[in-house]
Amino acid sequence: MAKKISILNPKGGCGKTTLSSNLGSSLLLNGYKTLLIDTDPQGTLRDWKSMDENDNQPQIIVIDRPNLQKDLSSIAINFDYLIIDGAAKLQDMIAFAVKNSDVILIPIQPSAADIWACEALIHLIKARQEVTDGIPKAAFIISRQIKNSNLARDIDEALKQEYNVEVDVWRVEGFLYLGHDTPQYKVDLGWFTDRIDKLWVHCKNVEALLYF
C-alpha cells in the first residue's frame, strides 16, 4: 500500500505545486513507483507534465471531487507513493486530503502572517490526529527565503503555537546557520539547543550532520 503525502496550504502561490512536482520527480528517479494526484481545478501540475520533454515527471491523475476515496484506495495498491497536490481555498478537497494522508507538508514563507493563515488547516490536522493515533504526521516546509528577515523570531512564533517546523541547518566553522541553498542566517548555539527537541532538522552539509 502506498504512502500518501499531501502538500497543503489554503493560500495560493505558496509553492504547493512546485514542491509536489519536485518531490514526485525525486521519488521516481530514486526508483519508487510514484503517482501525482492533481486536485487543483487550475491544473498547474498537469501543465508542468505536458512540458516535461525528458519524461522525468511521474504519472498524473485528477481527483477533483472529495467523494472519490474508494478510487484512491484502489489506486494506492499499485504505487509506493501518492503525492497529492492540494487545491487552495477548496475546503472539501483539503479535508479529503487530511483524512487520506499519512504525511502532510505545508509549504510556507518564513513569516508569522503565513503561519497564521494556516490556522484552520492546523486545527483540522490536529482534530484528525486525535482520532487516528497521531496520523497524519505534519510539518511546515519553509519554501522561500526572505532576505534580512528575522527567521529565528518567526520560528519561535510557530513553536509557541505548537506547530512543527522543519529547518535547513548548516554548520560552518563551528557555527550553525539556517538557509535552504546556502548558509544565510546565523543562529546562536544556545538558541538552537533550547529548541532542538521541537524542530525537524534537515542537515545541509556533513558538518551539520556530525553535530547532530
Short mmCIF file of C-alpha atoms in Angstrom, two decimals:
data_model
loop_
_atom_site.label_atom_id
_atom_site.label_comp_id
_atom_site.label_asym_id
_atom_site.label_seq_id
_atom_site.Cartn_x
_atom_site.Cartn_y
_atom_site.Cartn_z
CA MET A 1 0.00 0.00 0.00
CA ALA A 2 1.34 3.40 -0.99
CA LYS A 3 2.39 6.04 1.49
CA LYS A 4 0.22 9.10 0.84
CA ILE A 5 1.82 12.55 1.14
CA SER A 6 -0.30 15.68 0.75
CA ILE A 7 1.07 19.15 0.02
CA LEU A 8 -1.45 21.56 1.55
CA ASN A 9 -1.91 25.24 2.25
CA PRO A 10 -5.15 27.25 1.91
CA LYS A 11 -3.17 30.11 0.36
CA GLY A 12 -2.41 30.19 -3.32
CA GLY A 13 1.05 30.86 -4.70
CA CYS A 14 2.97 29.38 -1.75
CA GLY A 15 4.78 26.62 -3.65
CA LYS A 16 2.46 23.60 -3.32
CA THR A 17 2.72 22.52 -6.96
CA THR A 18 6.47 23.17 -7.10
CA LEU A 19 7.03 21.01 -4.02
CA SER A 20 4.65 18.29 -5.29
CA SER A 21 6.36 18.13 -8.68
CA ASN A 22 9.91 18.10 -7.32
CA LEU A 23 9.13 15.56 -4.60
CA GLY A 24 7.37 13.28 -7.08
CA SER A 25 10.21 13.52 -9.61
CA SER A 26 12.83 12.82 -6.93
CA LEU A 27 11.00 9.71 -5.73
CA LEU A 28 10.55 8.49 -9.29
CA LEU A 29 14.24 9.00 -10.13
CA ASN A 30 15.16 7.05 -6.99
CA GLY A 31 13.22 4.03 -8.20
CA TYR A 32 9.90 4.40 -6.38
CA LYS A 33 6.60 3.90 -8.20
CA THR A 34 5.09 7.34 -7.72
CA LEU A 35 1.77 8.89 -8.71
CA LEU A 36 0.95 12.61 -8.62
CA ILE A 37 -2.66 13.49 -7.83
CA ASP A 38 -3.84 16.90 -9.02
CA THR A 39 -6.80 18.26 -7.02
CA ASP A 40 -6.48 21.84 -8.29
CA PRO A 41 -9.02 22.93 -10.95
CA GLN A 42 -6.34 25.23 -12.41
CA GLY A 43 -4.39 22.14 -13.47
CA THR A 44 -0.92 23.64 -12.98
CA LEU A 45 0.58 20.23 -12.22
CA ARG A 46 -0.82 18.87 -15.48
CA ASP A 47 0.68 21.82 -17.34
CA TRP A 48 4.10 21.03 -15.87
CA LYS A 49 3.73 17.41 -17.00
CA SER A 50 2.87 18.47 -20.55
CA MET A 51 6.13 20.48 -20.78
CA ASP A 52 8.34 17.65 -19.49
CA GLU A 53 10.32 16.65 -22.59
CA ASN A 54 12.57 14.23 -20.66
CA ASP A 55 9.69 12.34 -19.01
CA ASN A 56 11.09 12.91 -15.51
CA GLN A 57 7.63 13.52 -14.07
CA PRO A 58 5.53 10.72 -12.59
CA GLN A 59 2.14 9.79 -13.96
CA ILE A 60 -0.58 12.29 -13.05
CA ILE A 61 -4.28 11.75 -12.42
CA VAL A 62 -7.01 14.22 -11.48
CA ILE A 63 -9.21 13.86 -8.42
CA ASP A 64 -11.42 16.92 -8.23
CA ARG A 65 -14.22 15.59 -6.02
CA PRO A 66 -13.82 14.56 -2.36
CA ASN A 67 -16.13 11.54 -2.75
CA LEU A 68 -13.51 9.55 -4.66
CA GLN A 69 -11.94 7.94 -1.59
CA LYS A 70 -12.63 4.40 -2.84
CA ASP A 71 -10.85 5.17 -6.09
CA LEU A 72 -7.83 6.46 -4.15
CA SER A 73 -7.65 3.26 -2.07
CA SER A 74 -7.68 1.05 -5.15
CA ILE A 75 -5.05 3.18 -6.90
CA ALA A 76 -2.72 3.06 -3.89
CA ILE A 77 -2.18 -0.69 -4.28
CA ASN A 78 -0.10 -0.16 -7.42
CA PHE A 79 2.30 2.52 -6.15
CA ASP A 80 4.91 3.16 -3.47
CA TYR A 81 3.98 6.85 -3.06
CA LEU A 82 0.97 9.00 -3.84
CA ILE A 83 1.69 12.75 -3.84
CA ILE A 84 -1.46 14.87 -3.51
CA ASP A 85 -1.13 18.43 -4.78
CA GLY A 86 -3.75 20.24 -2.69
CA ALA A 87 -6.01 22.95 -4.05
CA ALA A 88 -6.16 26.36 -2.36
CA LYS A 89 -9.43 27.53 -0.79
CA LEU A 90 -11.31 24.29 -1.55
CA GLN A 91 -12.15 23.15 1.96
CA ASP A 92 -13.80 19.88 0.92
CA MET A 93 -10.71 18.80 -1.00
CA ILE A 94 -8.40 19.89 1.82
CA ALA A 95 -10.46 17.87 4.31
CA PHE A 96 -10.36 14.90 1.90
CA ALA A 97 -6.56 15.12 1.72
CA VAL A 98 -6.14 15.37 5.51
CA LYS A 99 -8.37 12.33 6.02
CA ASN A 100 -6.49 10.22 3.48
CA SER A 101 -2.84 11.16 4.10
CA ASP A 102 -0.01 9.59 6.07
CA VAL A 103 2.07 12.79 5.94
CA ILE A 104 1.14 16.42 5.30
CA LEU A 105 3.71 19.00 4.22
CA ILE A 106 2.74 22.68 4.44
CA PRO A 107 4.91 24.96 2.29
CA ILE A 108 5.05 28.48 3.71
CA GLN A 109 7.12 31.61 3.56
CA PRO A 110 9.01 32.23 6.82
CA SER A 111 6.66 34.84 8.27
CA ALA A 112 4.19 34.85 11.13
CA ALA A 113 1.42 36.07 8.79
CA ASP A 114 1.78 33.00 6.58
CA ILE A 115 1.74 30.73 9.62
CA TRP A 116 -1.44 32.34 10.92
CA ALA A 117 -3.09 31.85 7.52
CA CYS A 118 -2.73 28.10 8.08
CA GLU A 119 -4.52 28.13 11.44
CA ALA A 120 -7.71 26.43 10.22
CA LEU A 121 -5.67 23.75 8.43
CA ILE A 122 -3.63 23.08 11.57
CA HIS A 123 -6.82 22.68 13.65
CA LEU A 124 -8.18 20.24 11.05
CA ILE A 125 -4.98 18.19 11.12
CA LYS A 126 -4.89 18.12 14.93
CA ALA A 127 -8.53 17.02 15.09
CA ARG A 128 -7.74 14.16 12.72
CA GLN A 129 -4.63 13.18 14.70
CA GLU A 130 -6.66 12.91 17.91
CA VAL A 131 -8.78 10.08 16.49
CA THR A 132 -6.06 8.29 14.49
CA ASP A 133 -3.18 7.95 16.95
CA GLY A 134 -1.24 10.90 15.52
CA ILE A 135 -1.80 10.29 11.81
CA PRO A 136 -1.19 12.18 9.58
CA LYS A 137 2.21 13.47 10.59
CA ALA A 138 2.59 17.11 9.59
CA ALA A 139 5.28 19.76 9.28
CA PHE A 140 5.89 23.17 7.78
CA ILE A 141 8.29 23.36 4.83
CA ILE A 142 9.90 26.80 4.58
CA SER A 143 9.73 27.14 0.82
CA ARG A 144 11.07 30.66 0.26
CA GLN A 145 13.74 32.82 1.82
CA ILE A 146 13.21 36.49 2.57
CA LYS A 147 16.48 38.41 2.85
CA ASN A 148 17.11 40.28 6.09
CA SER A 149 14.06 38.77 7.85
CA ASN A 150 14.26 37.55 11.42
CA LEU A 151 13.75 33.87 10.66
CA ALA A 152 14.56 32.74 14.19
CA ARG A 153 11.82 35.01 15.56
CA ASP A 154 9.27 33.57 13.15
CA ILE A 155 10.29 30.02 14.05
CA ASP A 156 9.79 30.87 17.73
CA GLU A 157 6.33 32.21 16.91
CA ALA A 158 5.42 28.94 15.19
CA LEU A 159 6.78 26.82 18.05
CA LYS A 160 4.88 28.93 20.57
CA GLN A 161 1.68 27.92 18.80
CA GLU A 162 2.76 24.24 18.97
CA TYR A 163 3.33 23.86 15.23
CA ASN A 164 6.01 21.51 13.88
CA VAL A 165 8.74 23.32 11.92
CA GLU A 166 11.36 21.81 9.60
CA VAL A 167 14.58 23.83 9.31
CA ASP A 168 17.54 23.54 6.94
CA VAL A 169 20.72 23.72 9.03
CA TRP A 170 24.35 24.25 8.03
CA ARG A 171 27.45 24.12 10.24
CA VAL A 172 30.34 26.30 9.11
CA GLU A 173 33.49 26.80 11.17
CA GLY A 174 31.70 25.73 14.34
CA PHE A 175 28.66 27.99 13.86
CA LEU A 176 25.10 26.99 12.92
CA TYR A 177 23.23 28.68 10.08
CA LEU A 178 19.72 28.40 8.66
CA GLY A 179 19.16 28.54 4.90
CA HIS A 180 17.93 26.35 2.06
CA ASP A 181 20.52 26.76 -0.71
CA THR A 182 23.29 28.45 1.28
CA PRO A 183 24.00 29.22 4.97
CA GLN A 184 22.23 32.57 5.37
CA TYR A 185 21.03 33.14 8.93
CA LYS A 186 23.50 32.62 11.77
CA VAL A 187 21.84 31.07 14.82
CA ASP A 188 23.19 31.15 18.36
CA LEU A 189 24.13 27.65 19.56
CA GLY A 190 22.21 28.20 22.79
CA TRP A 191 19.06 29.18 20.89
CA PHE A 192 19.25 26.02 18.84
CA THR A 193 19.99 23.74 21.80
CA ASP A 194 16.94 25.03 23.66
CA ARG A 195 14.66 24.15 20.71
CA ILE A 196 16.27 21.05 19.24
CA ASP A 197 13.61 18.65 20.57
CA LYS A 198 10.85 20.71 18.91
CA LEU A 199 12.35 21.09 15.43
CA TRP A 200 12.57 18.80 12.42
CA VAL A 201 16.20 19.27 11.39
CA HIS A 202 17.42 18.83 7.82
CA CYS A 203 21.22 18.87 7.83
CA LYS A 204 22.55 20.53 4.68
CA ASN A 205 26.24 19.59 5.00
CA VAL A 206 28.33 16.86 6.60
CA GLU A 207 29.48 19.13 9.45
CA ALA A 208 25.87 19.75 10.49
CA LEU A 209 25.07 16.03 10.29
CA LEU A 210 28.03 15.18 12.53
CA TYR A 211 26.97 17.85 15.01
CA PHE A 212 23.52 16.35 15.45
#
